[in-house]
């Protein structure tokens, strides 16, 4: 961005916001594709990360930790189980409850997926010089702060 562009006062906040959403979507898609190329999508990585951090969880607890409805993660967990990344066992006291556990294979896949995600983020944001990266951090903090007041 040139000095002229940085000093513009005729920018429409809604248009800038839409551009931000578009770029954020592109970054997410790029990260997801890169991670999937390493064997694990971004959404699957999130699930495995929660299990790695919290240990075995009931399926409903995992869904809550991810901010999703329990039934919405069932298919994803079935796929992870088929890939031997997690195990699901029935609770002996309540046959309807399933406990989800990260396997060693799942931990290895999580590590590889996170490394792939970090590599692409380093490449994307490492293309910014340190001053621009600091500016972006400041701007993101401001937008993040503004979103807390919109609920």
mmCIF file of C-alpha atoms in Angstrom:
data_model
loop_
_atom_site.group_PDB
_atom_site.id
_atom_site.type_symbol
_atom_site.label_atom_id
_atom_site.label_comp_id
_atom_site.label_asym_id
_atom_site.label_seq_id
_atom_site.Cartn_x
_atom_site.Cartn_y
_atom_site.Cartn_z
ATOM 1 C CA UNK A 1 0.000 0.000 0.000
ATOM 2 C CA UNK A 2 1.366 3.361 -0.977
ATOM 3 C CA UNK A 3 1.440 6.410 1.288
ATOM 4 C CA UNK A 4 -1.430 7.824 -0.797
ATOM 5 C CA UNK A 5 -3.561 4.726 -0.295
ATOM 6 C CA UNK A 6 -2.788 4.629 3.434
ATOM 7 C CA UNK A 7 -4.030 8.210 3.849
ATOM 8 C CA UNK A 8 -7.296 7.825 1.902
ATOM 9 C CA UNK A 9 -10.367 9.182 3.642
ATOM 10 C CA UNK A 10 -12.945 8.149 1.024
ATOM 11 C CA UNK A 11 -12.964 4.463 1.961
ATOM 12 C CA UNK A 12 -16.301 2.848 2.790
ATOM 13 C CA UNK A 13 -15.981 0.767 5.993
ATOM 14 C CA UNK A 14 -18.512 -1.774 4.706
ATOM 15 C CA UNK A 15 -16.539 -2.271 1.482
ATOM 16 C CA UNK A 16 -13.288 -2.647 3.411
ATOM 17 C CA UNK A 17 -15.047 -5.094 5.721
ATOM 18 C CA UNK A 18 -16.252 -7.159 2.766
ATOM 19 C CA UNK A 19 -12.740 -7.179 1.339
ATOM 20 C CA UNK A 20 -11.404 -8.319 4.721
ATOM 21 C CA UNK A 21 -13.938 -11.179 4.780
ATOM 22 C CA UNK A 22 -12.950 -12.172 1.258
ATOM 23 C CA UNK A 23 -9.236 -12.166 2.053
ATOM 24 C CA UNK A 24 -9.823 -14.008 5.338
ATOM 25 C CA UNK A 25 -11.774 -16.656 3.413
ATOM 26 C CA UNK A 26 -8.950 -16.978 0.862
ATOM 27 C CA UNK A 27 -6.365 -17.368 3.640
ATOM 28 C CA UNK A 28 -8.512 -19.998 5.386
ATOM 29 C CA UNK A 29 -8.991 -21.915 2.124
ATOM 30 C CA UNK A 30 -5.261 -21.765 1.355
ATOM 31 C CA UNK A 31 -4.362 -22.997 4.838
ATOM 32 C CA UNK A 32 -6.988 -25.751 4.674
ATOM 33 C CA UNK A 33 -5.768 -26.937 1.259
ATOM 34 C CA UNK A 34 -2.151 -26.938 2.394
ATOM 35 C CA UNK A 35 -3.027 -28.852 5.560
ATOM 36 C CA UNK A 36 -5.213 -31.309 3.661
ATOM 37 C CA UNK A 37 -2.258 -31.950 1.363
ATOM 38 C CA UNK A 38 -0.382 -33.061 4.479
ATOM 39 C CA UNK A 39 -3.281 -35.377 5.349
ATOM 40 C CA UNK A 40 -5.466 -33.401 7.738
ATOM 41 C CA UNK A 41 -7.937 -30.577 7.081
ATOM 42 C CA UNK A 42 -8.188 -27.508 9.276
ATOM 43 C CA UNK A 43 -11.498 -28.631 10.813
ATOM 44 C CA UNK A 44 -10.164 -32.092 11.590
ATOM 45 C CA UNK A 45 -7.041 -30.542 13.064
ATOM 46 C CA UNK A 46 -9.221 -28.454 15.393
ATOM 47 C CA UNK A 47 -11.003 -31.576 16.647
ATOM 48 C CA UNK A 48 -7.777 -33.442 17.255
ATOM 49 C CA UNK A 49 -6.203 -30.370 18.920
ATOM 50 C CA UNK A 50 -9.032 -30.260 21.495
ATOM 51 C CA UNK A 51 -8.541 -33.955 22.247
ATOM 52 C CA UNK A 52 -4.771 -33.531 22.515
ATOM 53 C CA UNK A 53 -5.189 -30.638 24.953
ATOM 54 C CA UNK A 54 -8.052 -31.997 27.070
ATOM 55 C CA UNK A 55 -7.679 -35.750 26.796
ATOM 56 C CA UNK A 56 -10.558 -38.153 26.219
ATOM 57 C CA UNK A 57 -13.947 -36.436 26.077
ATOM 58 C CA UNK A 58 -17.527 -37.483 25.674
ATOM 59 C CA UNK A 59 -18.715 -36.655 22.184
ATOM 60 C CA UNK A 60 -21.067 -33.953 23.550
ATOM 61 C CA UNK A 61 -18.183 -32.353 25.477
ATOM 62 C CA UNK A 62 -16.060 -32.293 22.331
ATOM 63 C CA UNK A 63 -18.898 -30.701 20.379
ATOM 64 C CA UNK A 64 -19.312 -28.054 23.079
ATOM 65 C CA UNK A 65 -15.587 -27.317 23.073
ATOM 66 C CA UNK A 66 -15.819 -26.795 19.300
ATOM 67 C CA UNK A 67 -18.978 -24.667 19.594
ATOM 68 C CA UNK A 68 -21.046 -27.174 17.632
ATOM 69 C CA UNK A 69 -24.106 -29.320 18.219
ATOM 70 C CA UNK A 70 -23.230 -32.907 19.214
ATOM 71 C CA UNK A 71 -24.997 -34.435 16.215
ATOM 72 C CA UNK A 72 -23.094 -32.144 13.835
ATOM 73 C CA UNK A 73 -19.730 -33.733 14.625
ATOM 74 C CA UNK A 74 -20.845 -37.363 14.383
ATOM 75 C CA UNK A 75 -19.914 -37.801 10.712
ATOM 76 C CA UNK A 76 -16.549 -36.122 11.202
ATOM 77 C CA UNK A 77 -15.783 -38.404 14.140
ATOM 78 C CA UNK A 78 -16.825 -41.466 12.156
ATOM 79 C CA UNK A 79 -14.382 -40.457 9.417
ATOM 80 C CA UNK A 80 -11.593 -39.848 11.950
ATOM 81 C CA UNK A 81 -12.322 -43.246 13.473
ATOM 82 C CA UNK A 82 -12.137 -44.964 10.055
ATOM 83 C CA UNK A 83 -8.705 -43.342 9.617
ATOM 84 C CA UNK A 84 -7.671 -44.645 13.069
ATOM 85 C CA UNK A 85 -7.068 -41.089 14.294
ATOM 86 C CA UNK A 86 -9.543 -41.437 17.171
ATOM 87 C CA UNK A 87 -11.351 -44.200 18.977
ATOM 88 C CA UNK A 88 -14.918 -43.953 20.196
ATOM 89 C CA UNK A 89 -16.027 -46.183 23.021
ATOM 90 C CA UNK A 90 -19.461 -46.588 24.552
ATOM 91 C CA UNK A 91 -19.861 -45.383 28.123
ATOM 92 C CA UNK A 92 -20.605 -48.465 30.275
ATOM 93 C CA UNK A 93 -23.139 -46.527 32.367
ATOM 94 C CA UNK A 94 -24.937 -44.855 29.449
ATOM 95 C CA UNK A 95 -25.003 -46.681 26.118
ATOM 96 C CA UNK A 96 -25.929 -43.453 24.298
ATOM 97 C CA UNK A 97 -22.689 -41.685 25.316
ATOM 98 C CA UNK A 98 -19.482 -42.116 23.361
ATOM 99 C CA UNK A 99 -16.040 -41.253 24.690
ATOM 100 C CA UNK A 100 -13.614 -39.994 22.042
ATOM 101 C CA UNK A 101 -9.879 -40.586 22.467
ATOM 102 C CA UNK A 102 -6.983 -39.437 20.306
ATOM 103 C CA UNK A 103 -4.851 -42.333 19.050
ATOM 104 C CA UNK A 104 -1.088 -42.316 18.515
ATOM 105 C CA UNK A 105 -1.788 -42.194 14.771
ATOM 106 C CA UNK A 106 -4.068 -39.220 15.413
ATOM 107 C CA UNK A 107 -1.351 -37.444 17.393
ATOM 108 C CA UNK A 108 1.123 -37.969 14.546
ATOM 109 C CA UNK A 109 -1.419 -36.668 12.011
ATOM 110 C CA UNK A 110 -2.129 -33.671 14.242
ATOM 111 C CA UNK A 111 1.559 -32.833 14.437
ATOM 112 C CA UNK A 112 1.945 -33.085 10.653
ATOM 113 C CA UNK A 113 -1.202 -31.025 10.033
ATOM 114 C CA UNK A 114 -0.159 -28.292 12.431
ATOM 115 C CA UNK A 115 3.303 -28.147 10.883
ATOM 116 C CA UNK A 116 1.785 -27.795 7.413
ATOM 117 C CA UNK A 117 -0.528 -25.039 8.656
ATOM 118 C CA UNK A 118 2.328 -23.193 10.308
ATOM 119 C CA UNK A 119 4.460 -23.458 7.171
ATOM 120 C CA UNK A 120 1.822 -21.885 4.935
ATOM 121 C CA UNK A 121 1.064 -19.141 7.482
ATOM 122 C CA UNK A 122 4.787 -18.393 7.748
ATOM 123 C CA UNK A 123 4.943 -18.158 3.971
ATOM 124 C CA UNK A 124 1.847 -15.947 3.647
ATOM 125 C CA UNK A 125 2.495 -13.562 6.519
ATOM 126 C CA UNK A 126 6.267 -13.824 6.308
ATOM 127 C CA UNK A 127 5.962 -12.044 2.974
ATOM 128 C CA UNK A 128 5.170 -8.864 4.932
ATOM 129 C CA UNK A 129 8.059 -6.775 6.187
ATOM 130 C CA UNK A 130 8.220 -6.457 10.006
ATOM 131 C CA UNK A 131 6.630 -2.990 9.991
ATOM 132 C CA UNK A 132 3.649 -4.137 7.937
ATOM 133 C CA UNK A 133 3.280 -7.272 10.042
ATOM 134 C CA UNK A 134 3.165 -5.111 13.195
ATOM 135 C CA UNK A 135 0.596 -2.825 11.532
ATOM 136 C CA UNK A 136 -1.528 -5.836 10.627
ATOM 137 C CA UNK A 137 -1.357 -7.097 14.206
ATOM 138 C CA UNK A 138 -2.485 -3.673 15.468
ATOM 139 C CA UNK A 139 -5.350 -3.564 12.961
ATOM 140 C CA UNK A 140 -6.471 -7.089 13.764
ATOM 141 C CA UNK A 141 -6.476 -6.251 17.467
ATOM 142 C CA UNK A 142 -8.635 -3.198 16.778
ATOM 143 C CA UNK A 143 -11.107 -5.197 14.692
ATOM 144 C CA UNK A 144 -11.150 -7.971 17.294
ATOM 145 C CA UNK A 145 -11.869 -5.421 20.027
ATOM 146 C CA UNK A 146 -14.648 -3.853 17.935
ATOM 147 C CA UNK A 147 -16.346 -7.240 17.467
ATOM 148 C CA UNK A 148 -16.737 -7.727 21.221
ATOM 149 C CA UNK A 149 -19.061 -4.718 21.301
ATOM 150 C CA UNK A 150 -21.379 -6.025 18.557
ATOM 151 C CA UNK A 151 -23.097 -8.858 20.415
#
